[in-house]
Coordinates of C-alpha atoms in Angstrom, one line a residue:
M16 CA 0.0 0.0 0.0
K17 CA 2.8 2.3 0.8
K18 CA 4.4 1.6 -2.5
L19 CA 1.1 2.3 -4.3
G20 CA 0.7 5.5 -2.4
W21 CA 4.2 6.5 -3.4
I22 CA 3.5 5.8 -7.1
M23 CA 0.3 7.8 -7.0
S24 CA 2.1 10.7 -5.5
L25 CA 4.8 10.5 -8.2
I26 CA 2.1 10.5 -10.9
L27 CA 0.4 13.5 -9.4
L28 CA 3.7 15.4 -9.1
V29 CA 4.6 14.7 -12.8
S30 CA 1.1 15.8 -13.9
L31 CA 1.4 19.1 -12.0
V32 CA 4.9 19.7 -13.5
L33 CA 3.6 19.0 -17.1
S34 CA 0.5 21.2 -16.5
A35 CA 2.7 24.0 -15.2
C36 CA 5.0 23.7 -18.3
G37 CA 1.9 23.8 -20.6
Q38 CA 0.6 26.9 -18.9
S39 CA 4.1 28.5 -19.1
K40 CA 4.2 27.8 -22.9
E41 CA 0.7 29.2 -23.4
A42 CA 1.5 32.3 -21.4
A43 CA 4.7 32.8 -23.4
S44 CA 2.8 32.3 -26.6
S45 CA 0.2 34.9 -25.7
A46 CA 3.0 37.4 -24.8
V47 CA 4.6 37.2 -28.3
T48 CA 4.5 40.7 -29.8
T49 CA 4.4 41.6 -33.5
T50 CA 5.8 45.0 -34.4
V51 CA 4.0 46.7 -37.2
K52 CA 6.1 49.5 -38.7
I53 CA 3.8 52.2 -40.2
G54 CA 5.1 55.0 -42.4
I55 CA 3.3 58.3 -43.0
L56 CA 4.1 61.7 -44.5
K57 CA 3.7 64.9 -42.4
N58 CA 0.9 66.2 -44.7
V59 CA -2.7 66.9 -43.8
T60 CA -3.6 65.1 -47.0
H61 CA -2.7 61.9 -45.1
A62 CA -5.6 62.6 -42.7
P63 CA -7.0 59.0 -42.7
G64 CA -3.7 57.7 -41.3
F65 CA -3.7 60.5 -38.7
I66 CA -7.2 59.6 -37.5
A67 CA -6.5 55.8 -37.5
L68 CA -3.5 56.5 -35.2
Q69 CA -5.3 59.0 -33.0
N70 CA -8.4 56.9 -32.5
N71 CA -6.3 53.7 -32.1
Y72 CA -8.1 52.0 -35.0
F73 CA -4.8 50.3 -36.0
Q74 CA -4.1 49.2 -32.5
D75 CA -7.6 47.9 -31.9
A76 CA -7.6 46.1 -35.2
F77 CA -4.1 44.5 -34.7
G78 CA -4.8 43.4 -31.1
K79 CA -3.0 43.8 -27.8
N80 CA -0.1 41.6 -28.8
A81 CA 0.9 44.0 -31.6
K82 CA 3.2 46.9 -31.2
I83 CA 2.9 49.9 -33.5
D84 CA 6.1 51.8 -34.6
V85 CA 5.4 55.0 -36.5
T86 CA 7.9 56.7 -38.8
A87 CA 7.1 60.1 -40.2
F88 CA 8.7 61.1 -43.5
D89 CA 9.3 64.5 -45.2
N90 CA 8.9 63.2 -48.7
G91 CA 7.6 60.2 -50.7
A92 CA 11.0 59.2 -52.1
D93 CA 12.4 58.4 -48.6
F94 CA 9.2 56.6 -47.8
A95 CA 9.4 54.5 -51.0
T96 CA 13.0 53.5 -50.2
A97 CA 12.1 52.6 -46.7
I98 CA 9.2 50.3 -47.6
A99 CA 11.2 48.6 -50.4
T100 CA 14.0 47.8 -47.9
D101 CA 11.6 46.6 -45.2
Q102 CA 12.4 49.5 -42.8
I103 CA 8.6 50.0 -42.7
D104 CA 5.8 47.5 -43.4
I105 CA 2.8 49.6 -44.4
G106 CA 1.8 53.2 -44.8
Y107 CA 0.5 56.3 -46.6
V108 CA 2.3 57.9 -49.5
G109 CA 1.6 59.6 -52.9
P110 CA 1.5 57.3 -55.9
G111 CA 4.5 58.9 -57.8
P112 CA 7.4 57.8 -55.6
V113 CA 6.1 54.2 -55.1
I114 CA 5.4 53.8 -58.8
N115 CA 9.0 54.6 -59.5
Q116 CA 10.2 52.3 -56.7
Y117 CA 8.0 49.5 -57.8
L118 CA 9.5 49.5 -61.3
K119 CA 12.9 49.0 -59.6
S120 CA 12.1 46.5 -56.8
K121 CA 8.7 45.0 -57.6
N122 CA 8.1 44.4 -53.9
I123 CA 5.4 47.0 -53.0
R124 CA 1.6 46.7 -53.4
V125 CA -1.1 49.3 -53.4
I126 CA -3.8 47.9 -51.1
A127 CA -6.3 50.8 -50.8
G128 CA -6.8 54.5 -51.6
A129 CA -7.0 57.2 -48.9
N130 CA -7.9 60.4 -50.7
N131 CA -8.2 61.9 -54.2
G132 CA -7.3 65.4 -55.2
G133 CA -6.3 68.1 -52.7
A134 CA -4.0 70.4 -54.7
V135 CA -4.6 73.8 -56.2
L136 CA -2.8 76.0 -58.7
V137 CA -2.1 79.4 -57.1
A138 CA -0.7 82.4 -58.9
R139 CA 1.2 85.3 -57.2
K140 CA -1.1 88.3 -57.1
D141 CA 1.2 90.8 -58.9
A142 CA 2.7 88.3 -61.4
G143 CA 0.3 89.3 -64.2
I144 CA -1.2 85.8 -64.4
N145 CA -4.9 85.6 -65.1
S146 CA -5.1 82.2 -66.9
V147 CA -3.0 79.1 -67.4
K148 CA -1.7 80.4 -70.7
D149 CA -0.2 83.4 -68.9
L150 CA 2.3 80.9 -67.3
V151 CA 4.5 81.1 -70.4
G152 CA 7.8 82.7 -69.3
K153 CA 6.9 82.2 -65.7
T154 CA 8.3 80.0 -62.9
V155 CA 6.0 77.5 -61.2
A156 CA 7.0 75.7 -58.0
V157 CA 6.1 72.1 -57.1
A158 CA 7.1 70.2 -54.0
A159 CA 9.2 67.5 -55.8
K160 CA 10.0 66.2 -59.2
G161 CA 7.8 63.2 -60.1
G162 CA 5.4 64.0 -57.2
T163 CA 1.6 64.0 -58.0
P164 CA 1.4 67.9 -58.1
D165 CA 4.3 67.9 -60.6
L166 CA 2.6 65.4 -62.8
S167 CA -0.8 67.2 -62.6
L168 CA 0.9 70.5 -63.6
R169 CA 2.5 68.8 -66.6
L170 CA -0.9 67.5 -67.7
L171 CA -2.5 70.9 -67.2
L172 CA 0.1 72.6 -69.3
K173 CA -0.2 69.9 -72.0
Q174 CA -4.0 70.5 -72.1
E175 CA -3.4 74.2 -72.7
G176 CA -0.8 73.5 -75.4
L177 CA 2.1 74.8 -73.3
K178 CA 5.5 73.3 -73.0
V179 CA 7.9 72.9 -70.1
S180 CA 11.2 74.6 -70.7
S181 CA 14.3 76.0 -68.9
D182 CA 13.9 79.4 -70.5
T183 CA 11.1 82.0 -71.1
S184 CA 9.9 80.2 -74.2
G185 CA 7.8 77.9 -72.0
V186 CA 6.9 77.3 -68.4
Q187 CA 9.8 76.7 -66.0
I188 CA 9.1 74.2 -63.2
V189 CA 11.2 74.4 -60.0
T190 CA 11.1 72.4 -56.8
R191 CA 10.5 74.0 -53.4
A192 CA 9.3 72.4 -50.2
P193 CA 5.8 73.7 -49.4
A194 CA 6.9 76.0 -46.5
D195 CA 9.7 77.4 -48.7
T196 CA 7.1 78.0 -51.5
L197 CA 5.2 80.3 -49.2
V198 CA 8.3 82.4 -48.6
A199 CA 9.2 82.3 -52.4
I200 CA 5.8 83.6 -53.3
R201 CA 6.2 86.5 -50.7
Q202 CA 9.6 87.3 -52.0
K203 CA 8.6 87.1 -55.7
E204 CA 11.1 84.3 -56.4
V205 CA 8.4 82.2 -58.1
D206 CA 5.3 83.2 -60.0
A207 CA 2.9 80.4 -59.2
T208 CA 2.7 77.0 -57.6
L209 CA 0.7 73.8 -57.9
I210 CA 0.6 72.8 -54.3
A211 CA -1.3 70.4 -52.0
E212 CA -3.6 71.9 -49.4
P213 CA -3.6 73.5 -46.9
W214 CA -0.6 75.4 -48.3
G215 CA -2.6 76.9 -51.1
T216 CA -5.2 78.2 -48.6
Q217 CA -2.4 79.7 -46.5
I218 CA -1.1 81.6 -49.5
I219 CA -4.6 82.9 -50.2
Q220 CA -5.1 83.9 -46.6
E221 CA -1.8 85.8 -46.6
G222 CA -3.1 87.9 -49.5
T223 CA -0.1 87.1 -51.7
G224 CA -1.8 84.8 -54.2
T225 CA -5.1 83.9 -55.9
I226 CA -6.4 80.5 -57.0
L227 CA -5.9 80.1 -60.7
V228 CA -7.2 76.5 -61.0
D229 CA -9.2 75.0 -58.1
W230 CA -8.7 71.5 -56.9
N231 CA -11.7 70.1 -58.7
K232 CA -10.4 71.3 -62.1
I233 CA -6.9 69.9 -61.7
P234 CA -6.0 67.0 -64.0
P235 CA -6.4 64.1 -64.3
K236 CA -10.1 63.6 -64.0
D237 CA -10.9 67.1 -62.5
G238 CA -9.3 66.4 -59.1
N239 CA -10.5 62.8 -58.8
Y240 CA -7.1 61.3 -58.9
P241 CA -5.3 59.5 -56.1
L242 CA -3.1 61.9 -54.0
T243 CA -2.6 59.6 -51.0
I244 CA -2.7 55.8 -51.1
L245 CA -2.2 52.9 -48.6
V246 CA 0.6 50.5 -49.6
A247 CA 2.3 47.5 -48.0
S248 CA 5.5 45.6 -48.6
D249 CA 5.4 42.1 -50.1
T250 CA 7.2 40.8 -47.0
F251 CA 4.4 42.1 -44.8
L252 CA 1.7 40.8 -47.0
K253 CA 3.3 37.4 -47.1
D254 CA 3.9 37.1 -43.4
H255 CA 1.0 39.1 -42.0
R256 CA -1.8 39.2 -44.5
D257 CA -4.3 39.2 -41.7
L258 CA -2.8 42.4 -40.2
A259 CA -2.7 44.1 -43.7
K260 CA -6.4 43.4 -44.0
K261 CA -7.0 44.9 -40.6
A262 CA -5.1 48.0 -41.7
V263 CA -7.3 48.3 -44.7
K264 CA -10.3 48.1 -42.4
A265 CA -8.8 50.7 -40.0
N266 CA -8.2 53.0 -43.0
K267 CA -11.8 52.8 -44.1
Q268 CA -13.0 53.4 -40.5
A269 CA -10.9 56.5 -40.3
I270 CA -12.3 57.8 -43.6
D271 CA -15.8 57.2 -42.4
F272 CA -15.0 59.0 -39.1
I273 CA -13.8 62.1 -40.8
G274 CA -17.0 62.3 -42.9
Q275 CA -19.2 61.8 -39.9
N276 CA -17.3 63.9 -37.3
P277 CA -15.5 66.6 -39.2
N278 CA -15.0 69.1 -36.4
K279 CA -13.6 66.5 -34.0
A280 CA -11.5 65.1 -36.8
Y281 CA -9.8 68.5 -37.5
E282 CA -8.7 68.6 -33.8
Q283 CA -7.4 65.1 -33.9
I284 CA -5.5 65.7 -37.2
S285 CA -3.9 68.7 -35.6
D286 CA -3.0 66.6 -32.5
E287 CA -1.3 63.9 -34.6
L288 CA 0.6 66.5 -36.7
K289 CA 1.9 67.9 -33.4
Q290 CA 3.1 64.5 -32.3
L291 CA 4.8 63.9 -35.7
T292 CA 6.3 67.4 -36.2
G293 CA 6.1 69.2 -32.9
K294 CA 3.6 71.7 -34.3
G295 CA -0.2 71.4 -34.8
M296 CA -2.3 73.3 -37.3
E297 CA -5.3 75.6 -37.1
P298 CA -8.6 73.6 -37.6
A299 CA -9.7 76.2 -40.2
L300 CA -6.7 75.3 -42.4
I301 CA -7.3 71.6 -41.9
K302 CA -10.9 72.1 -42.9
A303 CA -9.7 73.9 -46.0
A304 CA -7.6 70.9 -46.9
I305 CA -10.3 68.3 -46.3
D306 CA -12.8 70.4 -48.2
H307 CA -10.5 70.4 -51.2
L308 CA -10.2 66.6 -51.6
K309 CA -12.3 63.5 -51.8
L310 CA -11.7 60.9 -49.1
T311 CA -12.0 57.4 -50.5
E312 CA -10.6 54.0 -50.0
D313 CA -11.2 53.2 -53.7
I314 CA -8.5 53.2 -56.4
T315 CA -8.3 51.8 -59.9
L316 CA -5.6 50.5 -62.2
E317 CA -6.6 53.2 -64.6
D318 CA -5.6 55.8 -62.0
I319 CA -2.1 54.2 -61.6
N320 CA -1.6 53.8 -65.3
E321 CA -2.4 57.4 -66.0
Q322 CA 0.0 58.8 -63.4
A323 CA 2.7 56.3 -64.5
K324 CA 2.4 57.4 -68.2
T325 CA 2.7 61.1 -67.3
S326 CA 5.8 60.3 -65.2
F327 CA 7.2 58.3 -68.1
D328 CA 6.6 61.1 -70.6
A329 CA 8.3 63.5 -68.3
G330 CA 11.4 61.2 -68.2
Y331 CA 11.1 60.3 -64.5
L332 CA 10.7 56.6 -65.2
K333 CA 13.8 55.1 -66.7
V334 CA 12.3 52.0 -68.3
K335 CA 11.0 51.0 -71.7
A336 CA 7.4 51.7 -72.5
E337 CA 6.5 48.0 -72.6
E338 CA 7.7 47.7 -69.0
L339 CA 4.9 49.9 -67.7
D340 CA 2.9 47.0 -66.4
F341 CA 1.2 47.7 -63.0
S342 CA -1.4 44.9 -63.0
K343 CA 0.5 43.3 -60.0
F344 CA 1.3 46.6 -58.3
L345 CA -2.4 47.0 -57.4
D346 CA -3.7 44.3 -55.0
L347 CA -7.3 45.1 -54.1
S348 CA -8.1 41.6 -52.7
L349 CA -8.0 42.8 -49.1
L350 CA -10.2 45.9 -49.8
N351 CA -12.7 43.7 -51.6
E352 CA -12.9 41.3 -48.7
V353 CA -13.4 44.2 -46.2
K354 CA -16.2 45.6 -48.4
K355 CA -17.9 42.2 -48.5
E356 CA -17.9 41.9 -44.7
K357 CA -19.9 45.1 -44.3

């Protein structure tokens, strides 16, 4: 009997040890943290991303075992390099830089839209510019070569039969950061600018410029072109497709929130800008930006192809014409799944 009792005690002890080990493994498993590296530009036109961060839509969607690491970029080119080299996983950017990067690395996918339009053509008040044709012999500033406003400007000039040149025979395009453009307009260093909001509104409010072409007349498609999109790296889509889908859902949630709660959204956008840049923005300026764009999660291959062709014609894409195939660049499978689950 003593021997039987000893055996029973040993079995009980082993069971307790095994049970404890199992619980330890389960606890360790639940504590595993996935870091999602989100990239975003410091522009109001990236508002859906700001709202998704401010309202914890990404965090709530990813779950408590996910850690979010946000990197703010000054320009799309740096963003595109970062996502192509897996420094970030997912984020918001303009189409131009990632179109260029995709042709080099083929490892980035567009998974949703964020907003369309949002840029205006502003002329300096005393520059003698009353129509687009008056831009001949003038200097027009854009934020970056190959950026969406640059491509839109080139399309607009082409529509009016004007050429881009380095002398007064055509329109001279120069690059200036938006903040520097405000100064350049004041100091009469440039005559006009095609610039994303709210910078255009700031120039108008200062009294130094007037709107020459409003946002809903800017090509292509009268302002209904993608200015900000949501993209993901191939690595992230392969390893964490579920999280990418949740990001698409959070993006749509943010777009809906802005439409339903505009005044609150303006404050939250300002708060996120302050976190990213150290400085917020007046709600009135944010409202001007949001009023001059179309928030949408939708995007089409036609949109991408049109911007790519303009970039190619401008000499920014160093490939052969037959290599301009973006059928795999756009992956709307996640967005379509999110829409079906409504």
